[in-house]
């Protein structure tokens, strides 16, 4: 079976600064991966590379068996990747509904506008609002809806719960289980390790651009990851 | 009208298209050329032909030249390239048609007028205004009501994220450049109907286009539509009142609005 993601010896840099150093990860289709690590560990950089938003990297990346193009977000989208970016990044001059419509692709899948509106009813209620008129939580739901509208094969979340109230975080995580059930591969970055490990199949920890832990997520606690997270050696 | 295309181009592509004035000139000369070759061509066809010719020119220039210059991080590169394009376009035109002034003969239309309630209105300025308003209307419809317009706005907001959700950003750039050059062509035809144009008019027109864009707020399509309408009306009204005024009142209105904005602290 071809893997959803097959990454070997991935290194990336911003000028002189190495943000990723020899990262190798495999993710199977339908798997949910929790990606954790301290500030500056390289999580966002990793997601940006997959999305074609960064071109200064070396190594091998195969998405569903196809080599990923360097710095070409349109090609990443064609490979079935979608991103729920940190800070939502909604299109400010489009309405909520238009933000969903523009996410649509010709890939078949369960996520038509109706299904997305059932997942997040608030999207239907505020369909003609502009993103700036929404609360942070509502914006995050629209961002997830926009990504789902593409019927992605691999859905990436950066800082999924950053700045959201506990109620909204619970709603977003509830939605994650419906999304998982449809067989999409998820990679989720969240600061709250135990919460994200609860929904994940496996967990990967980055420290200063390298993978310091990779294993099943079941039962993993923040304590277990302490060394990997802070770079301690045993 | 003159500024709409420039604003569209800047708002979406974030490139100041310095060849815009030349597109206006080319539009005018395309119309003159069409009429010289086919004297019986109806006016709407002439307008359409000028639009299409410049749209094609704008698309090819974007596709082959500007798009590449845009891949440099420094915006100045793209601007310099469009400056080069402007010079090449102008000099090629001089080479082909010479440096003479040309005008579009509008026959009796130029003098035609009618009177409402004591005011005598020229048909020609009204026709220009009508065409400008119709073009703006079409542009607004395209931008705010169609799928293409949605893609255009998304590219204007966040180009990278737009590409990531599947918007073919480069194709959108080419389409926008074509639309922008086509709008310039229409502006050029309208200018040629009222006054003569020379291959050297490009710079003057670029200046007015700048005013419209600055008035409207850089890159805001809605704002530019209003600014274009304001300056266009000013020109129509001022040529009624004083047929020798030329563009003086247009520049004056621009100046007044700027001073007013500077006072209220909102420069854009
Ligand atoms: N545009 C940039 N230019 C230079 N350095 C950058 C840039 N973006 C990120 N970095 C650096 O690269 C490293 C990895 O950053 P990245 O954003 O991938 O980390 P992260 O794991 O997502 O952290 P966070 O939890 O803060 O989001 C950091 O040290 C950061 O300072
Ligand atoms: Mg980050």
XYZ file of C-alpha atoms and ligand atoms in Angstrom:
534
model
C 0.000 0.000 0.000
C 1.349 3.454 -0.844
C 1.755 5.749 2.107
C -0.089 9.040 2.350
C 3.175 10.735 3.240
C 6.663 9.376 2.867
C 9.359 11.786 3.934
C 13.061 11.013 3.981
C 15.946 13.157 5.183
C 14.057 16.416 4.963
C 16.102 19.480 5.802
C 15.059 23.091 5.431
C 16.585 26.443 6.123
C 15.740 30.110 6.328
C 18.933 31.650 5.001
C 21.701 30.365 7.260
C 19.284 29.061 9.861
C 18.427 25.344 9.746
C 14.796 24.900 10.736
C 14.582 21.172 9.865
C 17.424 18.690 9.915
C 17.075 15.156 8.528
C 13.408 14.549 9.254
C 12.060 11.152 8.127
C 8.420 10.267 8.688
C 5.886 7.926 7.094
C 2.153 8.336 7.490
C -0.401 5.845 6.161
C -3.669 6.824 4.549
C -6.370 7.511 7.118
C -3.885 7.885 9.950
C -4.133 10.818 12.356
C -0.777 12.187 13.461
C -0.246 14.530 16.384
C 2.727 16.755 15.651
C 4.084 18.328 18.804
C 7.162 20.221 19.889
C 8.258 23.386 21.630
C 8.162 26.836 20.050
C 10.504 27.016 17.107
C 10.828 23.231 16.798
C 9.945 23.394 13.104
C 6.333 22.196 13.048
C 4.997 25.085 10.985
C 7.991 24.901 8.683
C 7.217 21.231 8.067
C 3.590 21.988 7.183
C 4.578 24.933 4.993
C 6.904 22.719 2.963
C 4.149 20.160 2.386
C 1.852 22.961 1.234
C 4.363 24.289 -1.266
C 4.704 27.524 0.685
C 8.467 27.173 1.093
C 11.072 26.180 -1.470
C 14.377 26.101 0.397
C 14.394 22.438 1.393
C 16.256 19.257 0.565
C 15.249 15.631 0.830
C 12.507 13.366 -0.470
C 8.791 13.933 -0.025
C 6.222 11.649 -1.636
C 2.530 12.378 -1.280
C 0.440 9.332 -2.124
C 3.445 8.016 -4.057
C 4.004 11.217 -6.075
C 7.034 13.445 -5.529
C 6.111 16.813 -4.059
C 6.980 19.880 -6.120
C 9.097 22.521 -4.467
C 7.307 25.724 -3.532
C 4.217 25.191 -5.662
C 1.053 25.461 -3.545
C -1.212 24.777 -6.517
C 0.500 21.435 -7.098
C 0.241 20.602 -3.409
C -3.469 21.230 -3.675
C -3.674 18.902 -6.684
C -1.919 16.200 -4.659
C -4.797 16.380 -2.190
C -3.190 18.455 0.540
C -5.164 21.093 2.397
C -4.177 23.339 5.284
C -6.006 24.954 8.170
C -3.354 27.590 8.769
C -2.308 29.229 11.976
C -4.241 32.481 12.196
C -7.034 31.083 9.903
C -5.953 33.089 6.831
C -9.473 33.458 5.480
C -10.061 35.532 2.354
C -11.144 38.862 3.810
C -13.002 40.147 0.773
C -14.993 36.957 0.373
C -18.066 36.082 2.406
C -18.139 32.985 4.590
C -19.975 31.072 1.899
C -17.581 32.267 -0.820
C -14.657 31.120 1.316
C -16.137 27.630 1.188
C -17.013 27.762 -2.505
C -13.512 28.755 -3.458
C -12.156 25.768 -1.544
C -14.062 23.334 -3.748
C -12.166 21.162 -6.210
C -13.292 18.508 -8.647
C -12.120 15.702 -6.351
C -15.019 13.502 -5.249
C -15.689 13.092 -1.587
C -18.162 13.442 1.230
C -17.644 17.151 1.877
C -20.086 19.212 -0.120
C -21.322 22.541 1.245
C -24.329 20.898 2.908
C -22.172 18.403 4.780
C -19.851 21.162 5.954
C -22.792 23.251 7.134
C -24.108 20.249 9.056
C -20.716 19.832 10.696
C -20.582 23.532 11.674
C -24.112 24.976 11.660
C -22.721 28.440 12.386
C -21.319 28.524 8.851
C -24.843 28.414 7.514
C -26.098 31.060 9.938
C -23.312 33.490 9.048
C -22.996 32.572 5.379
C -23.153 36.151 4.113
C -20.890 37.649 6.778
C -17.318 38.687 6.099
C -14.641 36.808 8.083
C -13.761 39.955 10.030
C -17.287 39.982 11.484
C -16.835 36.530 13.010
C -15.384 35.456 16.340
C -12.096 33.587 16.348
C -13.874 30.294 16.874
C -16.258 30.898 14.002
C -13.325 31.846 11.790
C -11.568 28.613 12.662
C -14.668 26.662 11.670
C -14.794 28.453 8.332
C -11.087 27.729 7.832
C -11.715 24.037 8.502
C -14.759 24.135 6.226
C -12.757 25.741 3.425
C -10.118 23.018 3.695
C -12.745 20.256 3.800
C -14.480 21.642 0.720
C -11.492 20.454 -1.305
C -12.181 16.871 -0.153
C -8.505 16.611 0.712
C -6.655 13.337 1.108
C -4.367 14.894 3.694
C -5.566 17.645 5.971
C -3.012 19.664 7.936
C -3.851 21.766 10.994
C -1.408 24.317 12.381
C -2.071 25.398 15.984
C -5.581 24.050 15.807
C -6.748 25.470 19.123
C -4.619 28.614 19.437
C -6.663 31.479 20.820
C -9.928 29.534 21.030
C -12.203 29.259 24.054
C -12.543 25.826 25.699
C -16.084 25.451 24.360
C -14.948 26.080 20.799
C -11.949 23.780 21.201
C -14.310 20.992 22.238
C -16.525 21.656 19.222
C -13.547 21.625 16.871
C -12.253 18.368 18.351
C -15.701 16.807 18.058
C -15.691 17.726 14.413
C -12.294 16.049 14.031
C -13.791 12.657 14.795
C -16.397 13.054 12.018
C -13.620 14.143 9.671
C -11.444 11.138 10.598
C -14.304 8.745 9.951
C -14.254 9.747 6.293
C -10.802 8.269 5.843
C -8.779 11.451 5.418
C -5.232 11.584 6.773
C -4.789 14.231 9.445
C -1.693 15.956 10.755
C -2.528 18.121 13.755
C -0.278 20.604 15.512
C -1.522 21.599 18.958
C 0.192 22.888 22.089
C -2.038 20.724 24.287
C -0.281 17.381 23.968
C -2.689 15.150 25.857
C -5.702 16.583 24.042
C -4.247 16.051 20.589
C -2.835 12.626 21.467
C -6.318 11.616 22.530
C -7.616 11.820 18.981
C -4.409 10.764 17.219
C -3.163 7.344 16.137
C 0.477 8.300 16.372
C 2.490 11.146 17.753
C 5.633 12.753 16.380
C 7.688 15.173 18.408
C 10.105 17.701 16.906
C 12.937 19.313 18.763
C 15.096 21.915 17.037
C 14.304 20.547 13.626
C 14.750 16.838 14.320
C 12.339 14.043 15.207
C 12.892 13.133 18.848
C 9.895 10.873 19.350
C 7.650 8.860 17.097
C 5.204 6.218 18.240
C 1.610 5.268 18.911
C -0.398 8.020 20.544
C -2.541 5.795 22.706
C -1.916 6.593 26.332
C 0.934 9.009 25.664
C 1.038 11.838 28.185
C 2.939 15.086 28.312
C 5.254 13.483 30.877
C 6.179 10.678 28.490
C 7.174 13.242 25.898
C 9.024 15.474 28.327
C 12.503 14.527 27.188
C 11.663 14.509 23.497
C 9.953 17.845 23.895
C 12.723 19.623 25.755
C 15.615 17.783 24.175
C 16.799 16.065 27.333
C 18.915 12.917 26.972
C 18.491 9.830 29.096
C -12.111 54.882 -16.815
C -8.447 55.645 -17.276
C -7.544 54.499 -13.784
C -9.746 51.445 -13.437
C -7.437 49.110 -15.300
C -4.348 50.320 -13.460
C -6.045 49.879 -10.096
C -7.259 46.435 -11.017
C -3.763 45.454 -12.026
C -2.163 46.897 -8.904
C -4.844 45.600 -6.575
C -4.564 42.008 -7.720
C -1.033 41.614 -9.031
C 0.624 44.162 -6.711
C 2.577 45.345 -9.713
C 2.470 48.971 -10.740
C 1.966 48.579 -14.473
C 3.840 51.552 -15.941
C 2.921 50.480 -19.471
C -0.699 51.272 -18.657
C -0.515 54.653 -20.368
C 0.793 52.925 -23.490
C -2.105 50.472 -23.421
C -4.393 53.505 -23.476
C -2.534 54.891 -26.495
C -2.555 51.513 -28.206
C -6.301 51.252 -27.643
C -6.797 54.607 -29.334
C -4.558 53.694 -32.257
C -6.158 50.290 -32.617
C -9.488 52.055 -33.067
C -8.020 54.578 -35.503
C -6.404 51.749 -37.434
C -9.598 49.714 -37.534
C -11.519 52.675 -38.937
C -8.869 53.467 -41.526
C -8.921 49.859 -42.723
C -12.690 49.367 -42.506
C -14.373 52.768 -42.666
C -17.866 51.320 -42.306
C -17.227 49.377 -39.123
C -19.912 50.170 -36.521
C -18.602 51.873 -33.397
C -19.332 49.067 -30.913
C -17.259 46.682 -33.041
C -14.393 49.180 -33.120
C -14.554 49.450 -29.349
C -14.606 45.691 -28.972
C -11.713 45.261 -31.387
C -9.593 47.777 -29.478
C -10.487 46.042 -26.216
C -9.556 42.607 -27.549
C -6.328 43.754 -29.179
C -5.054 45.367 -25.995
C -6.322 42.542 -23.805
C -4.303 40.142 -25.898
C -1.262 42.399 -25.674
C -1.669 42.693 -21.919
C -2.116 38.940 -21.495
C 0.934 38.036 -23.551
C 3.061 40.666 -21.797
C 1.983 39.343 -18.397
C 2.468 35.728 -19.357
C 5.871 36.075 -21.006
C 7.434 39.017 -19.206
C 5.821 40.425 -16.071
C 5.042 37.053 -14.506
C 8.743 36.200 -14.533
C 9.742 39.559 -13.119
C 7.184 39.024 -10.341
C 8.991 35.945 -9.098
C 11.700 38.209 -7.679
C 11.012 39.210 -4.113
C 11.832 42.826 -4.846
C 8.754 44.575 -6.287
C 10.973 47.142 -7.973
C 12.100 44.514 -10.469
C 8.601 44.069 -11.858
C 8.044 47.816 -11.924
C 11.249 48.419 -13.847
C 10.269 45.730 -16.307
C 6.916 47.419 -16.941
C 8.773 50.696 -17.387
C 10.886 48.999 -20.047
C 7.765 47.637 -21.665
C 6.297 51.140 -21.752
C 9.323 52.522 -23.560
C 9.418 49.665 -26.059
C 5.693 49.896 -26.735
C 5.854 53.652 -27.275
C 8.844 53.554 -29.567
C 7.434 50.691 -31.612
C 4.280 52.688 -32.136
C 6.240 55.765 -33.232
C 8.174 53.541 -35.618
C 4.982 52.204 -37.182
C 2.638 55.185 -37.292
C 4.994 58.137 -36.950
C 4.757 60.839 -34.346
C 1.644 62.563 -35.655
C -1.492 63.348 -33.740
C -4.493 61.218 -34.608
C -8.107 61.497 -33.687
C -11.146 59.385 -34.191
C -13.466 61.164 -36.526
C -16.829 61.140 -34.870
C -18.555 63.078 -37.630
C -21.514 65.142 -36.543
C -21.631 63.347 -33.219
C -18.994 65.749 -31.943
C -21.275 68.732 -32.310
C -24.523 66.938 -31.627
C -26.302 68.032 -28.513
C -29.706 68.330 -26.986
C -31.274 70.594 -24.460
C -32.964 69.651 -21.215
C -34.431 72.360 -19.039
C -32.172 75.056 -20.423
C -28.975 72.998 -20.176
C -27.337 71.979 -23.398
C -25.709 68.590 -23.203
C -23.260 67.243 -25.749
C -24.042 63.757 -26.947
C -20.381 62.770 -27.097
C -19.459 63.360 -23.436
C -22.650 61.624 -22.402
C -21.812 58.694 -24.635
C -18.357 58.486 -23.073
C -19.828 58.630 -19.615
C -22.319 55.934 -20.560
C -19.622 53.628 -21.857
C -17.494 54.234 -18.773
C -20.385 53.528 -16.416
C -21.293 50.401 -18.374
C -17.682 49.161 -18.251
C -17.536 49.788 -14.514
C -20.828 47.988 -14.090
C -19.562 44.969 -16.003
C -16.307 44.982 -14.075
C -18.137 45.197 -10.751
C -20.443 42.360 -11.773
C -17.496 40.239 -12.836
C -15.594 40.929 -9.629
C -18.365 40.521 -7.112
C -20.821 38.108 -8.675
C -18.904 35.468 -10.616
C -16.656 32.545 -9.809
C -13.793 34.206 -11.685
C -14.324 37.348 -9.608
C -14.203 35.269 -6.438
C -10.885 33.820 -7.560
C -9.596 37.270 -8.435
C -10.495 38.629 -5.003
C -8.942 35.611 -3.280
C -5.685 36.091 -5.202
C -5.746 39.748 -4.229
C -6.242 38.872 -0.534
C -3.815 35.975 -0.055
C -2.129 34.683 -3.214
C -0.354 31.734 -1.574
C -3.407 30.487 0.252
C -5.469 30.977 -2.906
C -3.093 28.703 -4.814
C -3.234 26.202 -1.972
C -7.012 25.965 -2.249
C -6.659 25.322 -5.954
C -6.941 28.755 -7.577
C -4.705 28.849 -10.695
C -2.969 32.031 -9.610
C -0.848 32.537 -12.727
C -3.846 32.170 -15.006
C -5.726 34.687 -12.867
C -2.787 37.091 -13.199
C -2.902 36.799 -16.987
C -6.666 37.323 -17.045
C -6.404 40.373 -14.792
C -3.609 41.840 -16.919
C -5.763 41.289 -20.009
C -8.808 42.910 -18.435
C -6.719 45.796 -17.228
C -5.174 46.432 -20.648
C -8.595 46.034 -22.260
C -10.054 48.678 -19.964
C -7.151 50.936 -20.880
C -8.024 50.415 -24.539
C -11.614 51.494 -23.987
C -10.358 54.575 -22.170
C -8.053 55.240 -25.125
C -10.868 55.016 -27.655
C -12.986 57.422 -25.617
C -10.063 59.853 -25.409
C -9.450 59.653 -29.147
C -13.078 60.538 -29.809
C -12.756 63.755 -27.862
C -9.232 64.866 -28.606
C -6.339 63.732 -30.696
C -3.838 61.273 -29.377
C -0.204 60.932 -30.223
C 2.107 58.015 -29.559
C 3.531 60.178 -26.790
C 0.263 60.546 -24.843
C 0.985 57.525 -22.684
C 2.748 59.352 -19.890
C 0.012 61.991 -19.468
C -2.571 59.279 -19.237
C -0.509 57.256 -16.810
C -0.479 60.342 -14.583
C -4.270 60.586 -14.557
C -4.498 56.863 -13.969
C -2.270 57.317 -10.925
C -4.563 60.018 -9.572
C -7.568 57.778 -9.869
C -5.787 54.928 -8.166
C -4.481 57.071 -5.333
C -7.923 58.650 -4.816
C -9.604 55.279 -4.750
C -7.142 53.820 -2.313
C -4.351 51.667 -3.660
C -5.680 48.347 -4.758
C -9.279 48.811 -3.738
C -11.442 47.992 -6.729
C -14.562 49.492 -5.189
C -12.723 52.687 -4.282
C -11.286 53.051 -7.746
C -14.672 52.653 -9.373
C -15.886 55.605 -7.309
C -12.745 57.665 -7.840
C -12.860 57.008 -11.583
C -16.461 58.086 -11.657
C -15.708 61.263 -9.674
C -12.800 62.334 -11.864
C -14.659 61.295 -15.018
C -17.676 63.381 -14.025
C -15.400 66.278 -13.162
C -13.943 66.137 -16.614
C -17.317 65.959 -18.326
C -18.766 68.797 -16.246
C -15.687 70.994 -16.565
C -15.534 70.662 -20.346
C -19.143 71.855 -20.462
C -18.397 74.896 -18.409
C -15.085 75.712 -20.015
C -14.114 73.873 -23.133
C -10.484 74.924 -22.850
C -10.053 73.605 -19.338
C -8.585 70.311 -20.449
C -7.592 68.292 -17.439
C -7.028 71.249 -15.134
C -10.158 70.688 -13.034
C -9.482 66.970 -12.822
C -6.085 67.629 -11.320
C -7.644 70.290 -9.098
C -10.256 67.903 -7.702
C -7.538 65.346 -7.109
C -5.512 67.947 -5.250
C -8.443 69.106 -3.137
C -9.383 65.580 -2.125
C -5.783 64.850 -1.196
C -5.512 68.003 0.928
C -8.810 67.154 2.597
C -7.596 63.640 3.321
C -4.286 64.877 4.651
C -6.221 67.160 7.043
C -8.432 64.356 8.262
C -5.426 62.077 8.483
C -6.638 59.447 6.058
C -4.210 59.435 3.193
C -5.428 56.266 1.576
N 10.368 33.331 7.907
C 11.345 32.927 8.735
N 12.579 33.453 8.630
C 13.577 33.054 9.469
N 13.434 32.132 10.421
C 12.223 31.572 10.579
C 11.128 31.930 9.746
N 10.048 31.221 10.123
C 10.472 30.442 11.130
N 11.771 30.639 11.412
C 12.558 29.962 12.426
O 12.515 28.586 12.167
C 12.342 27.856 13.355
C 11.164 26.934 13.222
O 9.995 27.717 13.145
P 8.553 27.100 13.040
O 7.612 28.224 12.855
O 8.564 26.012 12.049
O 8.384 26.491 14.486
P 7.110 25.902 15.174
O 7.474 24.559 15.642
O 5.939 26.027 14.307
O 6.969 26.831 16.431
P 5.703 27.567 17.054
O 5.258 26.695 18.169
O 6.293 28.849 17.548
O 4.704 27.758 16.002
C 12.211 28.865 14.477
O 13.443 28.934 15.171
C 11.926 30.160 13.786
O 12.536 31.232 14.466
Mg 4.189 27.152 14.313
